[in-house]
mmCIF file of C-alpha atoms in Angstrom:
data_model
loop_
_atom_site.group_PDB
_atom_site.id
_atom_site.type_symbol
_atom_site.label_atom_id
_atom_site.label_comp_id
_atom_site.label_asym_id
_atom_site.label_seq_id
_atom_site.Cartn_x
_atom_site.Cartn_y
_atom_site.Cartn_z
ATOM 1 C CA MET A 1 -40.659 -69.643 23.633
ATOM 2 C CA LYS A 2 -40.616 -67.038 20.889
ATOM 3 C CA ILE A 3 -41.371 -64.258 23.434
ATOM 4 C CA LYS A 4 -38.501 -65.428 25.669
ATOM 5 C CA PHE A 5 -36.115 -65.359 22.708
ATOM 6 C CA LEU A 6 -37.227 -61.853 21.660
ATOM 7 C CA THR A 7 -36.956 -60.579 25.248
ATOM 8 C CA LEU A 8 -33.484 -62.072 25.639
ATOM 9 C CA SER A 9 -32.400 -60.623 22.279
ATOM 10 C CA LEU A 10 -33.708 -57.183 23.231
ATOM 11 C CA LEU A 11 -31.873 -57.276 26.585
ATOM 12 C CA CYS A 12 -28.626 -58.289 24.884
ATOM 13 C CA ALA A 13 -28.968 -55.503 22.330
ATOM 14 C CA LEU A 14 -29.667 -52.891 25.007
ATOM 15 C CA SER A 15 -26.731 -53.968 27.150
ATOM 16 C CA ALA A 16 -24.412 -53.877 24.131
ATOM 17 C CA CYS A 17 -25.435 -50.286 23.468
ATOM 18 C CA SER A 18 -24.981 -49.082 27.023
ATOM 19 C CA SER A 19 -22.073 -46.836 27.936
ATOM 20 C CA SER A 20 -20.091 -46.419 31.124
ATOM 21 C CA ASP A 21 -19.776 -42.669 30.445
ATOM 22 C CA ASP A 22 -22.327 -40.391 32.108
ATOM 23 C CA ASP A 23 -23.135 -38.513 28.891
ATOM 24 C CA GLY A 24 -23.151 -41.619 26.679
ATOM 25 C CA GLU A 25 -20.167 -40.480 24.578
ATOM 26 C CA LYS A 26 -16.721 -42.031 24.548
ATOM 27 C CA ASP A 27 -13.500 -40.100 25.092
ATOM 28 C CA MET A 28 -11.875 -39.848 21.653
ATOM 29 C CA GLN A 29 -9.176 -37.211 22.317
ATOM 30 C CA LYS A 30 -5.574 -37.649 23.360
ATOM 31 C CA PRO A 31 -4.351 -35.930 26.508
ATOM 32 C CA VAL A 32 -1.987 -32.959 26.202
ATOM 33 C CA ILE A 33 1.503 -32.378 27.613
ATOM 34 C CA SER A 34 1.825 -28.588 27.681
ATOM 35 C CA ASP A 35 4.160 -25.754 28.569
ATOM 36 C CA GLN A 36 1.347 -23.180 28.480
ATOM 37 C CA GLY A 37 1.508 -20.732 31.381
ATOM 38 C CA ILE A 38 4.500 -22.432 33.044
ATOM 39 C CA VAL A 39 8.251 -22.636 32.674
ATOM 40 C CA ALA A 40 8.480 -26.153 31.279
ATOM 41 C CA ASN A 41 11.519 -28.268 31.925
ATOM 42 C CA PRO A 42 13.367 -29.949 30.355
ATOM 43 C CA ILE A 43 13.253 -28.486 26.874
ATOM 44 C CA ASP A 44 15.310 -29.385 23.810
ATOM 45 C CA CYS A 45 19.062 -28.866 23.925
ATOM 46 C CA GLN A 46 19.352 -28.199 27.657
ATOM 47 C CA GLN A 47 22.539 -29.349 29.354
ATOM 48 C CA TYR A 48 22.821 -30.873 32.812
ATOM 49 C CA LYS A 49 25.853 -31.965 34.798
ATOM 50 C CA ARG A 50 26.315 -35.445 36.195
ATOM 51 C CA GLY A 51 25.312 -35.505 39.863
ATOM 52 C CA GLU A 52 22.849 -32.619 39.490
ATOM 53 C CA VAL A 53 19.058 -32.640 39.309
ATOM 54 C CA ILE A 54 16.701 -32.255 36.348
ATOM 55 C CA PRO A 55 13.730 -30.237 37.664
ATOM 56 C CA PHE A 56 10.907 -31.801 35.617
ATOM 57 C CA HIS A 57 7.840 -29.567 35.140
ATOM 58 C CA TYR A 58 4.999 -29.897 32.621
ATOM 59 C CA LEU A 59 1.264 -29.201 32.662
ATOM 60 C CA MET A 60 -0.918 -32.181 31.705
ATOM 61 C CA THR A 61 -4.530 -31.827 30.564
ATOM 62 C CA ASP A 62 -7.351 -33.940 29.150
ATOM 63 C CA ASP A 63 -10.915 -33.243 28.016
ATOM 64 C CA GLU A 64 -12.338 -36.047 30.219
ATOM 65 C CA GLU A 65 -9.933 -37.425 32.848
ATOM 66 C CA LEU A 66 -6.182 -37.960 33.170
ATOM 67 C CA GLY A 67 -4.738 -41.341 34.097
ATOM 68 C CA ALA A 68 -0.984 -41.735 34.550
ATOM 69 C CA TYR A 69 2.344 -40.790 33.044
ATOM 70 C CA ASN A 70 5.779 -42.269 32.552
ATOM 71 C CA ILE A 71 9.160 -40.567 32.396
ATOM 72 C CA GLU A 72 11.911 -42.365 30.507
ATOM 73 C CA ILE A 73 15.485 -41.192 29.982
ATOM 74 C CA HIS A 74 17.865 -43.128 27.743
ATOM 75 C CA ASN A 75 21.028 -42.475 25.765
ATOM 76 C CA ASN A 76 21.031 -41.270 22.199
ATOM 77 C CA PHE A 77 24.616 -42.229 21.433
ATOM 78 C CA ASP A 78 23.490 -43.801 18.127
ATOM 79 C CA HIS A 79 21.586 -40.635 17.028
ATOM 80 C CA HIS A 80 18.129 -42.243 16.750
ATOM 81 C CA THR A 81 15.089 -39.974 16.885
ATOM 82 C CA HIS A 82 11.610 -39.823 18.390
ATOM 83 C CA SER A 83 10.601 -36.737 16.362
ATOM 84 C CA THR A 84 8.111 -34.937 18.599
ATOM 85 C CA THR A 85 9.723 -31.515 18.100
ATOM 86 C CA ALA A 86 11.318 -29.762 15.147
ATOM 87 C CA THR A 87 14.299 -28.498 17.149
ATOM 88 C CA GLU A 88 17.705 -29.890 16.208
ATOM 89 C CA CYS A 89 20.433 -29.895 18.842
ATOM 90 C CA THR A 90 24.168 -30.115 18.302
ATOM 91 C CA MET A 91 25.153 -33.721 18.909
ATOM 92 C CA GLU A 92 28.403 -35.386 19.852
ATOM 93 C CA ALA A 93 29.915 -38.059 17.610
ATOM 94 C CA GLN A 94 28.244 -41.452 17.768
ATOM 95 C CA LYS A 95 29.706 -43.749 20.411
ATOM 96 C CA SER A 96 29.120 -47.040 22.159
ATOM 97 C CA PRO A 97 27.685 -46.841 25.679
ATOM 98 C CA VAL A 98 29.822 -48.023 28.587
ATOM 99 C CA ASN A 99 27.698 -46.938 31.572
ATOM 100 C CA PRO A 100 24.630 -45.204 30.086
ATOM 101 C CA TRP A 101 21.851 -43.730 32.202
ATOM 102 C CA VAL A 102 18.489 -45.479 31.967
ATOM 103 C CA TYR A 103 15.611 -44.001 33.978
ATOM 104 C CA ASN A 104 12.059 -45.322 33.719
ATOM 105 C CA GLN A 105 9.422 -44.358 36.287
ATOM 106 C CA ASP A 106 5.605 -44.497 36.287
ATOM 107 C CA PHE A 107 3.505 -41.879 38.092
ATOM 108 C CA THR A 108 -0.217 -42.027 38.905
ATOM 109 C CA ILE A 109 -2.377 -38.914 38.611
ATOM 110 C CA PRO A 110 -5.096 -38.590 41.298
ATOM 111 C CA ALA A 111 -8.513 -39.752 40.032
ATOM 112 C CA GLY A 112 -10.971 -37.261 38.570
ATOM 113 C CA LEU A 113 -8.473 -34.630 37.391
ATOM 114 C CA ARG A 114 -8.555 -32.957 33.981
ATOM 115 C CA GLU A 115 -5.455 -30.865 34.719
ATOM 116 C CA TYR A 116 -2.298 -31.810 36.589
ATOM 117 C CA ASP A 117 0.842 -29.769 37.282
ATOM 118 C CA ALA A 118 3.538 -32.469 37.178
ATOM 119 C CA ARG A 119 6.802 -31.736 39.000
ATOM 120 C CA HIS A 120 9.696 -33.966 39.998
ATOM 121 C CA ASP A 121 13.375 -33.522 40.790
ATOM 122 C CA ILE A 122 15.221 -36.284 38.968
ATOM 123 C CA LYS A 123 18.732 -36.941 40.265
ATOM 124 C CA ILE A 124 21.339 -37.566 37.578
ATOM 125 C CA PRO A 125 23.796 -40.272 38.658
ATOM 126 C CA SER A 126 27.373 -39.002 38.899
ATOM 127 C CA ASP A 127 28.957 -42.094 37.322
ATOM 128 C CA ILE A 128 27.038 -42.306 34.001
ATOM 129 C CA ASP A 129 28.356 -41.771 30.498
ATOM 130 C CA PRO A 130 28.086 -38.103 29.542
ATOM 131 C CA GLY A 131 26.575 -37.361 26.150
ATOM 132 C CA ASP A 132 23.310 -37.088 24.272
ATOM 133 C CA TYR A 133 20.120 -38.391 25.919
ATOM 134 C CA HIS A 134 16.391 -38.450 25.229
ATOM 135 C CA PHE A 135 13.979 -37.326 27.938
ATOM 136 C CA MET A 136 10.565 -38.791 27.143
ATOM 137 C CA VAL A 137 7.167 -38.279 28.762
ATOM 138 C CA ARG A 138 4.236 -40.565 27.959
ATOM 139 C CA LEU A 139 0.868 -39.321 29.230
ATOM 140 C CA THR A 140 -2.166 -41.630 29.221
ATOM 141 C CA ASP A 141 -5.725 -40.540 29.930
ATOM 142 C CA ARG A 142 -8.300 -42.687 31.728
ATOM 143 C CA ALA A 143 -9.722 -43.926 28.402
ATOM 144 C CA GLY A 144 -6.287 -45.182 27.294
ATOM 145 C CA TRP A 145 -5.303 -42.485 24.800
ATOM 146 C CA GLN A 146 -1.608 -41.620 24.954
ATOM 147 C CA GLN A 147 0.515 -38.588 24.104
ATOM 148 C CA LEU A 148 4.317 -38.668 23.753
ATOM 149 C CA HIS A 149 6.653 -35.730 24.308
ATOM 150 C CA ALA A 150 10.373 -36.299 23.727
ATOM 151 C CA VAL A 151 13.207 -33.786 24.055
ATOM 152 C CA ALA A 152 16.933 -34.069 23.459
ATOM 153 C CA VAL A 153 19.162 -33.168 26.415
ATOM 154 C CA LYS A 154 22.883 -33.423 27.024
ATOM 155 C CA ILE A 155 24.576 -34.712 30.159
ATOM 156 C CA VAL A 156 28.042 -33.202 30.621
ATOM 157 C CA GLU A 157 30.977 -33.888 32.958
#
């Protein structure tokens, strides 16, 4: 009975120490949203007209494996901040939204990639409130680490 208990204890201990990673180490680094070597878009303080397109372009990298990303666009009529850059843009006076633009879309990155050149044309509705908006990108790697990149843009008439 004692041998069975020791064997069972040893098996439990070994299985608790096992890792699903090939090299036995866990991914402990956040992924990166980069503009290195590309013309990134959008960047802080850019202006776009209602009815036009925002040509999204960023390079995404990770030390192990990328997972997915989300693009969110929402109004900044109350002047809140997400503080991922030091750039300050000229802002309109605070106002209450009437028909603000809200965009929220998830994108999957093909399995096994450590680098991904993300590009999308995002159509701006022609009937939204013009003004200050945040364009946010959330990148998650396969291990669950997340990086946020937020820029301030302006939608004009």
